[in-house]
Short mmCIF file of C-alpha atoms in Angstrom, two decimals:
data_model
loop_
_atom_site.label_atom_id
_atom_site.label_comp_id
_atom_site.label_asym_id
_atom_site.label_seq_id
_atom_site.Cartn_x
_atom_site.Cartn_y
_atom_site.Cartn_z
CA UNK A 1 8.56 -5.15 -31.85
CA UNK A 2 11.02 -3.52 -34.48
CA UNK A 3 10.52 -6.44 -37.19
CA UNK A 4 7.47 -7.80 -38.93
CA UNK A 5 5.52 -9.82 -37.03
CA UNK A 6 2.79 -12.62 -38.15
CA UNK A 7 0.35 -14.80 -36.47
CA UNK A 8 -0.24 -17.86 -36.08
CA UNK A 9 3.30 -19.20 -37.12
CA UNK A 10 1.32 -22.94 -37.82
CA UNK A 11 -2.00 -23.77 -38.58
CA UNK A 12 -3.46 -26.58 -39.40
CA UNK A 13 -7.13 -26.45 -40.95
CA UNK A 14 -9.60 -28.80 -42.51
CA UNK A 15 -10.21 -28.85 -46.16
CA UNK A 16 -13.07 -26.34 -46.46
CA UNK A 17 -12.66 -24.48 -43.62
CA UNK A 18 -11.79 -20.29 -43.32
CA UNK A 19 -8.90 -19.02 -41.96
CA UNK A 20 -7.70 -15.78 -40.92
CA UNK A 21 -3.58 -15.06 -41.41
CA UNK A 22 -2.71 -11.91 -39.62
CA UNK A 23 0.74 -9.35 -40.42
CA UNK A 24 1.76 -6.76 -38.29
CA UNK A 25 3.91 -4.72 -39.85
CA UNK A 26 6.90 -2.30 -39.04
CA UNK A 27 5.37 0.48 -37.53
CA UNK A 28 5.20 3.44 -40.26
CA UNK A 29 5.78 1.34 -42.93
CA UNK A 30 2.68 2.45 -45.80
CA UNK A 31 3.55 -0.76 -48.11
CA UNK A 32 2.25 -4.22 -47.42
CA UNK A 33 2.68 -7.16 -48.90
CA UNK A 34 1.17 -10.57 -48.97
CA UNK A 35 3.17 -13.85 -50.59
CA UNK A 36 2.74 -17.68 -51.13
CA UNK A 37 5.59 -19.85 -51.06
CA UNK A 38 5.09 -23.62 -51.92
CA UNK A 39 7.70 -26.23 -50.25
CA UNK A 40 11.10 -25.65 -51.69
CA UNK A 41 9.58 -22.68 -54.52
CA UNK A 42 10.03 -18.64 -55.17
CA UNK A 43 7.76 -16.38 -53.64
CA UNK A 44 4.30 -15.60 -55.71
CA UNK A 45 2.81 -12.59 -55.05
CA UNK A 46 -0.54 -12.57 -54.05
CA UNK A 47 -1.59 -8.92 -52.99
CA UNK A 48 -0.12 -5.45 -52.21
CA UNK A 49 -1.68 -2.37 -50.23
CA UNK A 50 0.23 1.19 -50.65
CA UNK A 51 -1.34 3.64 -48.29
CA UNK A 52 -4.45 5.03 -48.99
CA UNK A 53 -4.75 3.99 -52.52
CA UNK A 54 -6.48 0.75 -53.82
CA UNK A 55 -4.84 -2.54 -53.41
CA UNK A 56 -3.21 -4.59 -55.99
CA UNK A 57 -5.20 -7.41 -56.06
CA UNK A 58 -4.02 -8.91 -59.32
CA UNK A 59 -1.75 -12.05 -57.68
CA UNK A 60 -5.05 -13.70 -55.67
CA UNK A 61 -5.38 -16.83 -57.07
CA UNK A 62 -9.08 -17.05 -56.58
CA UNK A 63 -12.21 -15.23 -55.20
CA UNK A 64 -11.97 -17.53 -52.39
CA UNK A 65 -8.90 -15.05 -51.24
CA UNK A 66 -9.12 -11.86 -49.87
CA UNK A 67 -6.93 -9.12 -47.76
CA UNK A 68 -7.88 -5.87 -45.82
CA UNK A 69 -5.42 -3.48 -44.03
CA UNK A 70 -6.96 -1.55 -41.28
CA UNK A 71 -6.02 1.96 -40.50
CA UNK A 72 -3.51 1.49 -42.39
CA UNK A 73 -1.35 -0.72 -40.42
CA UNK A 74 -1.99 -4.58 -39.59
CA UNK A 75 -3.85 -6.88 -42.57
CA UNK A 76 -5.55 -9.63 -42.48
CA UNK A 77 -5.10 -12.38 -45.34
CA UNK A 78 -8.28 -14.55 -45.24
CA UNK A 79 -8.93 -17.98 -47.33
CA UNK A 80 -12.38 -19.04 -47.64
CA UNK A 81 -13.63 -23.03 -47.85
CA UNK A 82 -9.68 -23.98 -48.08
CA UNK A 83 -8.21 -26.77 -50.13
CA UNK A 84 -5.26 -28.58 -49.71
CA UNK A 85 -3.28 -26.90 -52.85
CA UNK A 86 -3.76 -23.73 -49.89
CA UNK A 87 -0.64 -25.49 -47.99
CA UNK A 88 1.60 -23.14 -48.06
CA UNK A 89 4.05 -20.71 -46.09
CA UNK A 90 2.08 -17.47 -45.96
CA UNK A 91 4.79 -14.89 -45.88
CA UNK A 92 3.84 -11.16 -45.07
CA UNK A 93 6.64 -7.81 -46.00
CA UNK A 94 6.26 -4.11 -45.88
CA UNK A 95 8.36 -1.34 -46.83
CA UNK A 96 8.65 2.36 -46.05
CA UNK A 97 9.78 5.24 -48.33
CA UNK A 98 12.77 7.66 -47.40
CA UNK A 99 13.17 9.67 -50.20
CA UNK A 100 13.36 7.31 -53.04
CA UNK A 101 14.76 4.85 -51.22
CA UNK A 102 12.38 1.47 -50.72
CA UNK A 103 13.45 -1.57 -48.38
CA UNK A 104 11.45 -4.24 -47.80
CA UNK A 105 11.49 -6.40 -44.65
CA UNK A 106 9.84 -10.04 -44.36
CA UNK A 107 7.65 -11.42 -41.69
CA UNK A 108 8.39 -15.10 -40.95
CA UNK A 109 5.73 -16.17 -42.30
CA UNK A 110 2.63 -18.57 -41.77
CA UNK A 111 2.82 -21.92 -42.17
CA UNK A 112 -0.73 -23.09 -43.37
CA UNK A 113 -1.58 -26.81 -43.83
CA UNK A 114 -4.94 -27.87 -45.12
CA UNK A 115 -5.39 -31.66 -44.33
CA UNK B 1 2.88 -14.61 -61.76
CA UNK B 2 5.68 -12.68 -63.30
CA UNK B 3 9.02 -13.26 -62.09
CA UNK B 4 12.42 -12.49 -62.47
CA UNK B 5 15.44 -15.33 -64.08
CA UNK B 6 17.73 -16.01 -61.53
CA UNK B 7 20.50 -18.58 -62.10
CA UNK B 8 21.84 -20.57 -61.43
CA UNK B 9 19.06 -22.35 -59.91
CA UNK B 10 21.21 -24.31 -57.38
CA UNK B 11 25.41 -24.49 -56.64
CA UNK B 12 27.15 -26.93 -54.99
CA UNK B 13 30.19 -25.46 -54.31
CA UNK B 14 33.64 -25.64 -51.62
CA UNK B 15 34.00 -23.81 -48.84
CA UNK B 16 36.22 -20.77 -49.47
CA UNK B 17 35.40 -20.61 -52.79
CA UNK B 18 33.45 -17.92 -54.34
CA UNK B 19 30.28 -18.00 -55.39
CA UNK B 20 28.15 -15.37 -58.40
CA UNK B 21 24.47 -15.67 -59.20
CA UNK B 22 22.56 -12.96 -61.10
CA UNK B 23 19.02 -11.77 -62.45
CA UNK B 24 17.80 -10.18 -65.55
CA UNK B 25 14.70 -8.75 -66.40
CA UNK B 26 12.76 -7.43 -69.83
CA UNK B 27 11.65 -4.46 -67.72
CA UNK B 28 13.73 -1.70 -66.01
CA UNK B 29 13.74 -1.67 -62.26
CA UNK B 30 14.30 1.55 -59.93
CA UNK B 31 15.61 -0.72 -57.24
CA UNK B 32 17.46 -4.10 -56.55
CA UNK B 33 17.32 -5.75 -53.59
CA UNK B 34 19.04 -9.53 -52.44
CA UNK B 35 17.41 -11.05 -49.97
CA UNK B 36 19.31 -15.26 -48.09
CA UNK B 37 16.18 -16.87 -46.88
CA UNK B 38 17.23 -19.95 -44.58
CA UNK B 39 14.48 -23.39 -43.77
CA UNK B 40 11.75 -22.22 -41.89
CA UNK B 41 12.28 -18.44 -41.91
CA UNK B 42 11.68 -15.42 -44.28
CA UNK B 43 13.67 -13.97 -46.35
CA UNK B 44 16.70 -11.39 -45.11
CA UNK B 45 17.18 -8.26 -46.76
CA UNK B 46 21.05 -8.55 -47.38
CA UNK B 47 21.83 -5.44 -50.16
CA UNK B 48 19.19 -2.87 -51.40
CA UNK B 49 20.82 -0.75 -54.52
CA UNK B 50 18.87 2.17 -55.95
CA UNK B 51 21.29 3.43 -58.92
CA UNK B 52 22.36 2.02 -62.47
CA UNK B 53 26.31 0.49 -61.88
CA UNK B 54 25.95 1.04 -58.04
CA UNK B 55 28.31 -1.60 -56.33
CA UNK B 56 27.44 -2.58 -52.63
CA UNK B 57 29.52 -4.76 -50.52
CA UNK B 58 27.89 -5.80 -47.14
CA UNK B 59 30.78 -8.12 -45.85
CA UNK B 60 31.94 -11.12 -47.78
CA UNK B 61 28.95 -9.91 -49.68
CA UNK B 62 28.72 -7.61 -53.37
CA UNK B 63 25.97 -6.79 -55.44
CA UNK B 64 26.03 -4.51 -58.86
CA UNK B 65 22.82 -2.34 -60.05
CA UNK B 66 23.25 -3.91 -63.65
CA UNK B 67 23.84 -0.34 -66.07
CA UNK B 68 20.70 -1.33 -68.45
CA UNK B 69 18.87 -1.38 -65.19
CA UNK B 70 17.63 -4.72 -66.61
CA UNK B 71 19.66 -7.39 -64.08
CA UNK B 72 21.88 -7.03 -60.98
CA UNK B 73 24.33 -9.80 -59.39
CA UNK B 74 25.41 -11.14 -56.48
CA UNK B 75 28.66 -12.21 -55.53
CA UNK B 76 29.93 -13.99 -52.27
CA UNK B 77 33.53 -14.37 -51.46
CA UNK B 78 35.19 -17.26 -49.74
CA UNK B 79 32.07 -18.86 -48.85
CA UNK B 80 31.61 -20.66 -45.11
CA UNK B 81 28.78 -23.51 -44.14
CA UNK B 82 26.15 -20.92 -42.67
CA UNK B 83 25.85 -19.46 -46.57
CA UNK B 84 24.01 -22.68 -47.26
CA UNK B 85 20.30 -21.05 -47.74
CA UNK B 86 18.13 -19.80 -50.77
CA UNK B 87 19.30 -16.59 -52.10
CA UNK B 88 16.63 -14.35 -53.70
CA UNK B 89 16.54 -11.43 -55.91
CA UNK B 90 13.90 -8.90 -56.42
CA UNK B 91 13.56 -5.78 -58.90
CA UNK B 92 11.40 -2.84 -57.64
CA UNK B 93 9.58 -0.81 -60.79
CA UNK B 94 6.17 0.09 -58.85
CA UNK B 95 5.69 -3.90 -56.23
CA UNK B 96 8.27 -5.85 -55.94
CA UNK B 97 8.80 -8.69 -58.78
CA UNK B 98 11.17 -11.61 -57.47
CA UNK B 99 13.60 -14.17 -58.72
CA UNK B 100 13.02 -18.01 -59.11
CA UNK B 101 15.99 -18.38 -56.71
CA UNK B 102 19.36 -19.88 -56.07
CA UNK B 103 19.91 -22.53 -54.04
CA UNK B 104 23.26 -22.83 -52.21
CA UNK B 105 24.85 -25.11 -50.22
CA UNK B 106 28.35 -25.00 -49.35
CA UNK B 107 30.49 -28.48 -49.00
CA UNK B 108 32.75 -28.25 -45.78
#
């Protein structure tokens, strides 16, 4: 597709279970993104992978989060033994540089619920 | 994490009237962007400016690149219904740093 995708749109997990949060995004795109967004809050940053060079990790919460990005395209947001302060809208964005010119496009996001 | 100020938080306002929220920074940004995120979806890229005192209009839509590179605005004139939605900003020095948000919603 031409847009950001994300998968699965819901899911619904039991407190101290893993899950796996998956972004596609726009094909050629070498910036990813990963946010959090709480019910009715901004966007906090979690992590952020720029081609080839090491991710910025520095918005993770806790060790209990982690992120890869495969061949450089789709990433994988994973959340070990979740709790409910988890629940959140997952929301995935990448960008692409033209010249100096950076634009970047959401995914629609995750909705995670840890009961 | 750090974050922009955006105000004002939330408007009530008419329809047809117009409507101006804006962000400022301590840090200098290469590139502003606005994004309208409505319930249940993410976030829409509406403007993207790149230069200190650029002015973009995008329909009923304007946004400045402030000159101190510091803060940027967002202006909508004569507002409808479907403008109802959270209106983000976010500053672009080497990520992406975004705004609190505004919340709108526009009384037919």
């Amino acid at each position: 597709g031409a847009g950001v995708s994300q998968s699965p749109s819901n899911k619904v997990t039991e407190k101290g279970k893993d899950v796996e949060l998956r972004c596609d995004p726009i094909s050629g795109h070498t910036a990813l993104y990963w946010y959090r967004q709480s019910l009715g809050q901004g966007l906090e940053f979690l992590i952020y992978f720029q081609g080839n060079s090491a991710p910025d990790k520095s918005g993770l919460p806790s060790d209990r989060f982690s992120a890869e990005r495969t061949g450089g395209s789709v990433s994988t947001l994973t959340i070990q033994r979740t709790q409910q302060e988890d629940s959140a809208v997952y929301l995935c964005a990448s960008s692409s540089r033209a010249g100096t010119l950076y634009e970047q496009y959401f995914g629609p996001g995750t909705r995670l619920t840890v009961t | 994490g750090q974050q922009l100020n955006q105000s004002p938080q939330s408007m009530f306002i008419q329809e047809g009237e117009d409507v101006s929220m804006n962000c400022t920074s301590s840090s200098i940004f290469n590139t502003w962007l606005w994004y309208k995120q409505d319930p249940g979806e993410g976030p829409v890229l509406l403007i993207a400016l790149y230069k200190a005192g650029e002015l973009t209009s995008n329909g009923r839509l304007t946004a400045q690149f402030g000159i101190t590179r510091k803060d940027s605005f967002l202006n909508i004139s004569a507002s409808i219904p479907s403008d109802v939605g959270i209106y983000f900003c976010a500053g672009q020095a080497v990520r992406y740093i975004f705004g609190t948000g505004t919340r709108l919603k526009v009384l037919a």
